[in-house]
Short mmCIF file of C-alpha atoms and ligand atoms in Angstrom, two decimals:
data_model
loop_
_atom_site.label_atom_id
_atom_site.label_comp_id
_atom_site.label_asym_id
_atom_site.label_seq_id
_atom_site.Cartn_x
_atom_site.Cartn_y
_atom_site.Cartn_z
CA MET F 223 0.10 0.08 0.02
CA SER F 224 1.33 3.38 -0.75
CA ASN F 225 -0.97 6.33 -0.76
CA ALA F 226 -2.00 9.01 1.67
CA THR F 227 -5.37 7.62 2.53
CA PHE F 228 -4.15 4.26 4.04
CA ASP F 229 -6.80 1.80 5.92
CA THR F 230 -5.65 2.76 9.21
CA ARG F 231 -6.65 -0.57 10.62
CA ALA F 232 -4.21 -2.09 8.02
CA LEU F 233 -1.73 0.18 9.27
CA ARG F 234 -2.24 -0.35 12.79
CA ASN F 235 -1.71 -4.19 11.94
CA ALA F 236 1.79 -3.49 10.08
CA PHE F 237 2.76 -1.28 12.85
CA GLY F 238 1.99 -4.15 15.27
CA ALA F 239 4.39 -6.78 13.63
CA PHE F 240 7.10 -4.85 15.45
CA PRO F 241 7.47 -6.81 18.83
CA THR F 242 8.13 -4.42 21.81
CA GLY F 243 7.89 -4.90 25.37
CA VAL F 244 5.14 -3.28 27.29
CA THR F 245 5.29 -0.31 30.03
CA VAL F 246 3.08 1.68 32.27
CA VAL F 247 3.80 4.97 32.13
CA THR F 248 2.71 7.12 35.48
CA THR F 249 2.23 10.59 37.31
CA HIS F 250 0.37 12.27 39.67
CA ASP F 251 -2.43 14.55 38.91
CA PRO F 252 -2.59 18.11 40.43
CA GLY F 253 -4.37 16.56 43.64
CA GLY F 254 -1.48 14.20 44.19
CA HIS F 255 -3.34 10.87 42.95
CA PRO F 256 -1.44 8.73 40.83
CA ILE F 257 -2.44 8.25 37.39
CA GLY F 258 -1.02 5.79 34.50
CA PHE F 259 -1.68 4.07 31.40
CA THR F 260 -0.17 0.99 29.27
CA ALA F 261 2.05 2.02 26.70
CA ASN F 262 4.26 -0.03 24.04
CA SER F 263 5.22 3.01 22.26
CA PHE F 264 8.39 3.55 24.43
CA THR F 265 11.74 4.13 23.05
CA SER F 266 15.08 5.08 24.57
CA VAL F 267 16.43 8.05 22.67
CA SER F 268 19.77 9.38 24.09
CA LEU F 269 22.33 8.06 26.66
CA ASP F 270 23.92 11.65 26.92
CA PRO F 271 22.10 13.39 27.79
CA PRO F 272 19.90 10.35 29.03
CA LEU F 273 16.50 10.79 27.17
CA LEU F 274 13.60 8.54 26.37
CA LEU F 275 10.09 8.90 24.95
CA VAL F 276 6.63 7.37 25.09
CA CYS F 277 3.64 8.42 22.55
CA LEU F 278 0.43 9.28 24.29
CA ALA F 279 -3.07 9.31 22.41
CA LYS F 280 -5.11 12.71 22.54
CA THR F 281 -7.98 10.46 23.56
CA SER F 282 -6.47 9.76 26.73
CA ARG F 283 -8.46 10.59 29.68
CA ASN F 284 -5.51 11.62 31.22
CA PHE F 285 -4.08 13.84 28.51
CA ALA F 286 -4.14 17.20 30.07
CA VAL F 287 -2.52 15.90 33.35
CA MET F 288 0.03 14.03 31.43
CA THR F 289 1.29 16.62 28.87
CA GLU F 290 1.16 19.36 31.87
CA ALA F 291 3.28 17.09 34.16
CA THR F 292 6.47 18.10 35.15
CA GLY F 293 7.66 14.39 34.94
CA PHE F 294 6.79 10.99 34.59
CA ALA F 295 7.90 7.44 35.07
CA ILE F 296 8.16 4.67 32.47
CA ASN F 297 7.77 1.06 34.21
CA ILE F 298 8.89 -1.81 31.98
CA LEU F 299 6.65 -4.55 33.03
CA SER F 300 8.09 -8.05 33.54
CA GLU F 301 6.71 -11.33 32.33
CA THR F 302 4.72 -12.01 35.17
CA GLN F 303 3.16 -8.73 34.97
CA LYS F 304 0.47 -9.38 32.17
CA ASP F 305 -2.48 -8.47 34.37
CA ILE F 306 -0.87 -5.00 35.49
CA SER F 307 -0.82 -4.22 31.68
CA ASN F 308 -4.16 -4.98 31.02
CA THR F 309 -5.37 -3.07 34.22
CA PHE F 310 -3.59 0.10 33.07
CA ALA F 311 -5.26 -0.15 29.59
CA ARG F 312 -8.82 -0.63 30.76
CA PRO F 313 -11.00 2.12 32.20
CA VAL F 314 -10.54 0.76 35.99
CA GLU F 315 -11.48 3.26 38.57
CA ASP F 316 -8.53 2.44 40.84
CA ARG F 317 -5.72 1.09 38.49
CA PHE F 318 -3.03 1.06 41.54
CA SER F 319 -4.79 -1.01 43.45
CA ALA F 320 -3.66 -3.69 41.16
CA VAL F 321 0.13 -3.13 41.99
CA ALA F 322 2.57 -2.55 44.83
CA TRP F 323 4.33 0.75 44.10
CA ASN F 324 6.11 3.76 45.87
CA ASN F 325 7.10 7.13 44.55
CA GLY F 326 10.61 7.34 42.78
CA PRO F 327 13.27 9.53 43.65
CA HIS F 328 11.77 12.31 41.10
CA GLY F 329 8.06 11.76 42.39
CA ALA F 330 6.54 9.60 39.72
CA PRO F 331 5.02 6.14 40.91
CA VAL F 332 7.54 3.33 40.32
CA PHE F 333 6.06 -0.57 40.63
CA ASP F 334 7.60 -3.35 42.51
CA SER F 335 8.83 -6.51 40.43
CA VAL F 336 8.91 -4.73 37.25
CA ALA F 337 11.99 -5.40 34.55
CA ALA F 338 13.10 -1.87 34.92
CA TRP F 339 12.04 1.74 35.76
CA PHE F 340 12.91 5.37 34.85
CA ASP F 341 11.69 8.15 36.81
CA CYS F 342 12.03 11.28 34.61
CA SER F 343 11.64 15.08 34.35
CA MET F 344 9.64 16.27 31.09
CA GLU F 345 12.12 17.31 28.73
CA GLN F 346 9.42 17.95 25.53
CA VAL F 347 5.96 17.44 24.82
CA ILE F 348 5.96 16.91 20.98
CA GLU F 349 3.14 17.31 18.65
CA ALA F 350 2.68 13.95 16.52
CA GLY F 351 -0.78 13.53 14.64
CA ASP F 352 -3.53 12.17 17.11
CA HIS F 353 -0.62 11.36 19.56
CA VAL F 354 1.95 13.58 21.40
CA ILE F 355 5.62 12.37 21.81
CA LEU F 356 6.54 12.70 25.67
CA MET F 357 9.92 13.20 25.77
CA GLY F 358 11.35 12.54 29.26
CA ARG F 359 14.97 12.84 30.84
CA VAL F 360 16.00 10.34 33.11
CA GLN F 361 16.43 11.26 36.77
CA ALA F 362 16.75 8.06 38.23
CA PHE F 363 16.41 4.54 37.23
CA ALA F 364 16.70 0.77 38.40
CA ASP F 365 17.34 -2.55 36.59
CA ASN F 366 15.96 -5.21 38.33
CA GLY F 367 17.29 -8.12 35.76
CA LEU F 368 14.07 -9.57 35.20
CA ASN F 369 13.04 -10.67 31.30
CA GLY F 370 10.23 -8.04 29.90
CA LEU F 371 6.91 -8.87 29.00
CA GLY F 372 6.78 -8.88 24.85
CA TYR F 373 3.96 -7.72 22.86
CA ALA F 374 3.50 -8.11 19.04
CA LYS F 375 0.52 -8.27 16.79
CA GLY F 376 -2.03 -7.93 19.21
CA SER F 377 -0.63 -10.51 21.82
CA TYR F 378 1.54 -10.75 24.75
CA PHE F 379 4.73 -13.19 24.59
CA THR F 380 6.65 -14.26 27.56
CA PRO F 381 10.31 -15.38 26.92
CA ALA F 382 10.03 -17.94 29.63
CA LEU F 383 7.13 -19.48 28.02
CA ALA F 384 9.06 -20.05 25.20
CA GLY F 385 11.73 -21.65 26.83
CA LYS F 386 8.96 -23.95 28.78
CA ALA F 387 7.48 -25.09 25.61
CA VAL F 388 11.21 -26.15 24.20
CA SER F 389 11.88 -28.09 27.26
CA ALA F 390 8.41 -29.44 27.34
CA ALA F 391 8.68 -30.56 23.79
CA ALA F 392 12.34 -32.08 24.84
CA GLU F 393 10.41 -34.11 27.76
CA GLY F 394 8.10 -36.63 25.66
CA GLU F 395 4.56 -36.79 24.92
CA VAL F 396 3.18 -33.29 23.75
CA GLU F 397 -0.16 -32.02 22.86
CA LEU F 398 -0.45 -29.27 20.72
CA SER F 399 -3.89 -27.22 20.91
CA ALA F 400 -4.89 -24.02 19.67
CA VAL F 401 -7.12 -21.02 20.66
CA LEU F 402 -8.27 -20.74 16.96
CA GLU F 403 -10.34 -17.29 16.92
CA ARG F 404 -12.26 -15.32 14.40
CA ASN F 405 -14.36 -11.99 15.09
CA GLY F 406 -14.11 -12.74 18.88
CA THR F 407 -15.27 -16.25 18.74
CA VAL F 408 -13.31 -19.65 19.48
CA LEU F 409 -13.44 -22.66 17.47
CA LEU F 410 -14.55 -25.55 20.14
CA LEU F 411 -15.02 -29.13 19.09
CA GLY F 412 -17.61 -31.22 20.54
CA ASP F 413 -21.55 -31.09 21.59
CA THR F 414 -21.83 -31.23 25.46
CA SER F 415 -18.19 -31.87 26.48
CA LEU F 416 -16.39 -28.95 24.23
CA THR F 417 -12.77 -28.86 23.59
CA LEU F 418 -10.31 -26.86 22.08
CA PRO F 419 -8.78 -28.54 18.65
CA ALA F 420 -5.70 -30.21 19.62
CA CYS F 421 -3.14 -32.79 17.65
CA ALA F 422 0.13 -34.71 18.99
CA MET F 423 3.25 -33.25 18.25
CA ALA F 424 4.58 -35.45 15.61
CA GLY F 425 8.24 -34.04 15.54
CA GLY F 426 9.21 -31.16 13.67
CA GLU F 427 8.30 -27.51 13.98
CA PRO F 428 5.11 -27.38 16.19
CA THR F 429 3.41 -24.41 14.76
CA ALA F 430 3.60 -25.80 11.24
CA THR F 431 2.10 -29.21 12.63
CA LEU F 432 -0.68 -27.47 14.44
CA GLN F 433 -1.38 -25.34 11.17
CA ASP F 434 -1.45 -28.43 8.87
CA TYR F 435 -3.85 -30.11 11.59
CA LEU F 436 -5.96 -27.11 11.92
CA ARG F 437 -6.39 -26.45 7.92
CA ASP F 438 -7.29 -29.90 7.32
CA LEU F 439 -9.70 -30.35 10.29
CA THR F 440 -11.45 -26.97 9.17
CA GLY F 441 -10.81 -26.57 5.59
CA LEU F 442 -10.38 -22.83 6.39
CA ALA F 443 -7.49 -20.40 6.01
CA VAL F 444 -5.47 -20.77 9.33
CA SER F 445 -2.67 -18.70 10.70
CA VAL F 446 -0.70 -20.06 13.89
CA GLY F 447 0.57 -17.02 16.12
CA PHE F 448 2.36 -17.02 19.60
CA LEU F 449 2.34 -19.38 22.21
CA TYR F 450 -0.66 -19.01 24.66
CA SER F 451 0.01 -21.25 27.69
CA VAL F 452 2.38 -24.44 28.43
CA TYR F 453 1.23 -26.76 31.10
CA GLU F 454 1.41 -30.08 32.41
CA SER F 455 -1.92 -32.03 32.93
CA ARG F 456 -2.26 -34.29 35.99
CA ALA F 457 -5.15 -36.05 33.93
CA ASP F 458 -3.35 -37.33 31.20
CA ASN F 459 0.36 -36.80 32.38
CA ARG F 460 1.10 -35.05 29.31
CA GLN F 461 2.51 -31.45 28.43
CA HIS F 462 0.23 -29.12 26.45
CA ILE F 463 1.32 -26.49 24.26
CA VAL F 464 -1.39 -24.14 23.51
CA TYR F 465 -1.17 -21.44 20.66
CA ARG F 466 -3.21 -18.72 19.62
CA ALA F 467 -4.48 -18.88 15.65
CA SER F 468 -6.60 -17.23 13.50
CA ALA F 469 -9.06 -18.58 11.12
CA GLY F 470 -10.34 -16.71 7.84
CA ASP F 471 -14.14 -16.88 6.60
CA GLY F 472 -16.17 -19.73 5.75
CA GLU F 473 -18.30 -22.62 7.53
CA PRO F 474 -15.41 -24.83 9.48
CA ALA F 475 -15.68 -28.48 8.32
CA ALA F 476 -15.48 -29.35 12.10
CA GLY F 477 -16.60 -27.89 15.15
CA ARG F 478 -18.29 -24.33 16.11
CA PHE F 479 -16.82 -20.69 16.71
CA LEU F 480 -18.40 -19.91 19.97
CA PRO F 481 -17.98 -16.70 22.25
CA PRO F 482 -15.71 -17.83 24.79
CA ALA F 483 -17.20 -15.13 27.52
CA ASN F 484 -20.83 -17.02 27.45
CA LEU F 485 -19.36 -20.72 28.18
CA ALA F 486 -20.36 -22.05 31.41
CA PRO F 487 -17.45 -24.38 33.01
CA GLU F 488 -19.96 -27.32 32.66
CA MET F 489 -20.08 -26.88 28.86
CA LEU F 490 -16.26 -27.59 28.77
CA ALA F 491 -14.46 -30.88 28.97
CA ASN F 492 -11.90 -29.58 31.70
CA PRO F 493 -10.70 -27.31 34.10
CA ALA F 494 -7.53 -26.49 31.61
CA THR F 495 -9.92 -25.24 28.79
CA THR F 496 -12.16 -23.32 31.12
CA ASP F 497 -9.00 -21.40 32.48
CA ILE F 498 -7.83 -20.58 28.86
CA LEU F 499 -11.11 -19.42 27.43
CA ARG F 500 -11.56 -17.20 30.64
CA ARG F 501 -8.02 -15.54 30.09
CA PHE F 502 -8.60 -15.11 26.58
CA ALA F 503 -12.48 -13.75 27.28
CA ALA F 504 -10.68 -11.06 29.73
CA GLU F 505 -7.83 -10.40 27.27
CA SER F 506 -9.83 -9.65 24.39
CA SER F 507 -12.14 -7.12 26.22
CA ILE F 508 -9.07 -4.63 26.71
CA GLY F 509 -9.06 -4.32 22.75
CA ASP F 510 -12.29 -2.28 23.43
CA PHE F 511 -10.37 0.53 24.89
CA GLY F 512 -7.09 1.03 22.90
CA VAL F 513 -6.00 1.16 19.38
CA TYR F 514 -2.96 -1.18 20.05
CA PHE F 515 -4.88 -4.29 20.06
CA GLY F 516 -5.90 -7.06 17.66
CA ASN F 517 -5.74 -7.43 14.20
CA GLU F 518 -8.04 -7.80 11.14
CA THR F 519 -7.00 -11.28 10.22
CA ALA F 520 -7.74 -12.32 13.72
CA GLY F 521 -10.92 -10.87 13.42
CA LYS F 522 -10.18 -9.06 16.81
CA VAL F 523 -10.88 -5.50 15.56
CA HIS F 524 -12.47 -3.57 18.26
CA PRO F 525 -14.08 0.15 18.19
CA VAL F 526 -12.00 2.80 19.36
CA ALA F 527 -15.05 5.08 19.65
CA ARG F 528 -15.72 3.84 23.48
CA LYS F 529 -12.29 5.51 24.59
CA ALA F 530 -13.55 8.95 24.65
C1 FMN P 209 -0.03 -3.40 25.10
C2 FMN P 209 -0.68 -2.24 25.18
C3 FMN P 209 -0.13 -1.03 24.41
C4 FMN P 209 -0.35 0.37 24.70
N1 FMN P 209 0.21 1.36 24.12
C5 FMN P 209 -0.32 2.55 24.27
C6 FMN P 209 0.48 3.82 24.02
O1 FMN P 209 1.98 3.82 23.62
N2 FMN P 209 0.12 4.89 24.02
C7 FMN P 209 -1.10 5.17 24.38
O2 FMN P 209 -1.67 6.49 24.34
N3 FMN P 209 -1.96 4.16 24.66
C8 FMN P 209 -1.55 2.79 24.64
N4 FMN P 209 -2.18 1.75 24.99
C9 FMN P 209 -3.80 2.24 25.32
C10 FMN P 209 -3.96 2.55 26.67
O3 FMN P 209 -3.43 1.97 27.71
C11 FMN P 209 -5.60 2.58 26.78
O4 FMN P 209 -6.41 3.26 25.91
C12 FMN P 209 -5.63 2.89 28.38
O5 FMN P 209 -7.16 2.97 28.60
C13 FMN P 209 -5.42 4.64 28.43
O6 FMN P 209 -6.10 5.25 29.75
P1 FMN P 209 -5.99 6.46 29.89
O7 FMN P 209 -7.47 7.13 28.95
O8 FMN P 209 -6.91 6.53 31.24
O9 FMN P 209 -5.01 7.49 29.58
C14 FMN P 209 -2.07 0.77 25.01
C15 FMN P 209 -2.71 -0.56 25.39
C16 FMN P 209 -1.90 -1.65 25.69
C17 FMN P 209 -3.05 -3.08 25.66
#
C-alpha cells in the first residue's frame, strides 16, 4: 500500500508486527493522585543526555494531566505482569490498587517487580498527529534484571513461556492445541463437552504441525500465532502447548465458533480449557479501549469510539 489514504486498521496491524515490550507510564495529577496508562510506544532516545520517549494518544482521559506534568515514570513490565498491563489499559477506577508501588526519587510512581523503571523530568511534549510524544530526561532508574513482557500482533509473549515449551517438547509426549479465533469467537469441538482443537506433536516444527492439522480439520485458511499457554496436565500426564491462531472466513468443516465469555464451565471438557477461555475472554476485552490491540485477520477488530 502506498498512498496518503491508508486503511488505518491495516496500518495499525502492520505497525503491530514490530515486537515491543510493555510499559506503564505514571505520574500524579494536581491533586496528588497517581495516574498511569499502558504503553508499548516506549523508545530509548539518547544516553548523553539520558532521554527516552513514549507516545500518548490525544484521546487519553489523562491527556491534560500527562502533558502538563513536570515528570513521569516508565515502568517496564516483567513477564509475570500481564495483568498489570491489562488493568492499566482498561478504564478501571483505581488502577493502582492492582500493583505495589512507591514514589520514585523524582516523584512519579514506580512499581515493584518490574524489569526496570525510569523516573523522568519532562523534557519536551512534541505534537505528533493523533498522539503527542512525551520526551523524558531520566533522573533516576533501576534495572531489576527480570525478563520483560513482550507484545506483538496484539498478543503478549513471554520469553520464559517459550523456554518452557522447548523443554516440554524435549521431555516427551506433547499435545498441541489452539485457541483458534475469529471475530471474537473461538473454535470448539464436541457437543456437550467442548474442547479446543488439539493434535499430537509429531516431531518437527510445532506451529507447522498445528497449522496443517487446523487447516485439514476446518478446511479454512489458518494462521498460527504466538504461544498462549504451556502446562502439564495431571489428568493425562502430558505436556500441553497452546498457541493462538486465527481463521479465515467460511463454515468450518468441524466444530463451531463460539463466544468464550458465554460458556459455562460445565459445557467445557476440563478445567484447563475453562481457564484458557476465561483468560482469553478477559484479555480480548481490553481491545475495546485501545487502538493497540488485535488485528483484522484474527477478527479482533475493536471499536475505539468508547475510549472518549
Ligand atoms: C499493550 C498495549 C500498549 C498500548 N500502548 C499505548 C501507547 O503507546 N500509547 C497510548 O496512548 N495508549 C496505549 N495503549 C492504550 C492505553 O493503555 C489505553 O487506551 C488506556 O485505557 C489509556 O488510559 P487513559 O485513557 O486513562 O489514559 C496501549 C494498550 C495496550 C494494551
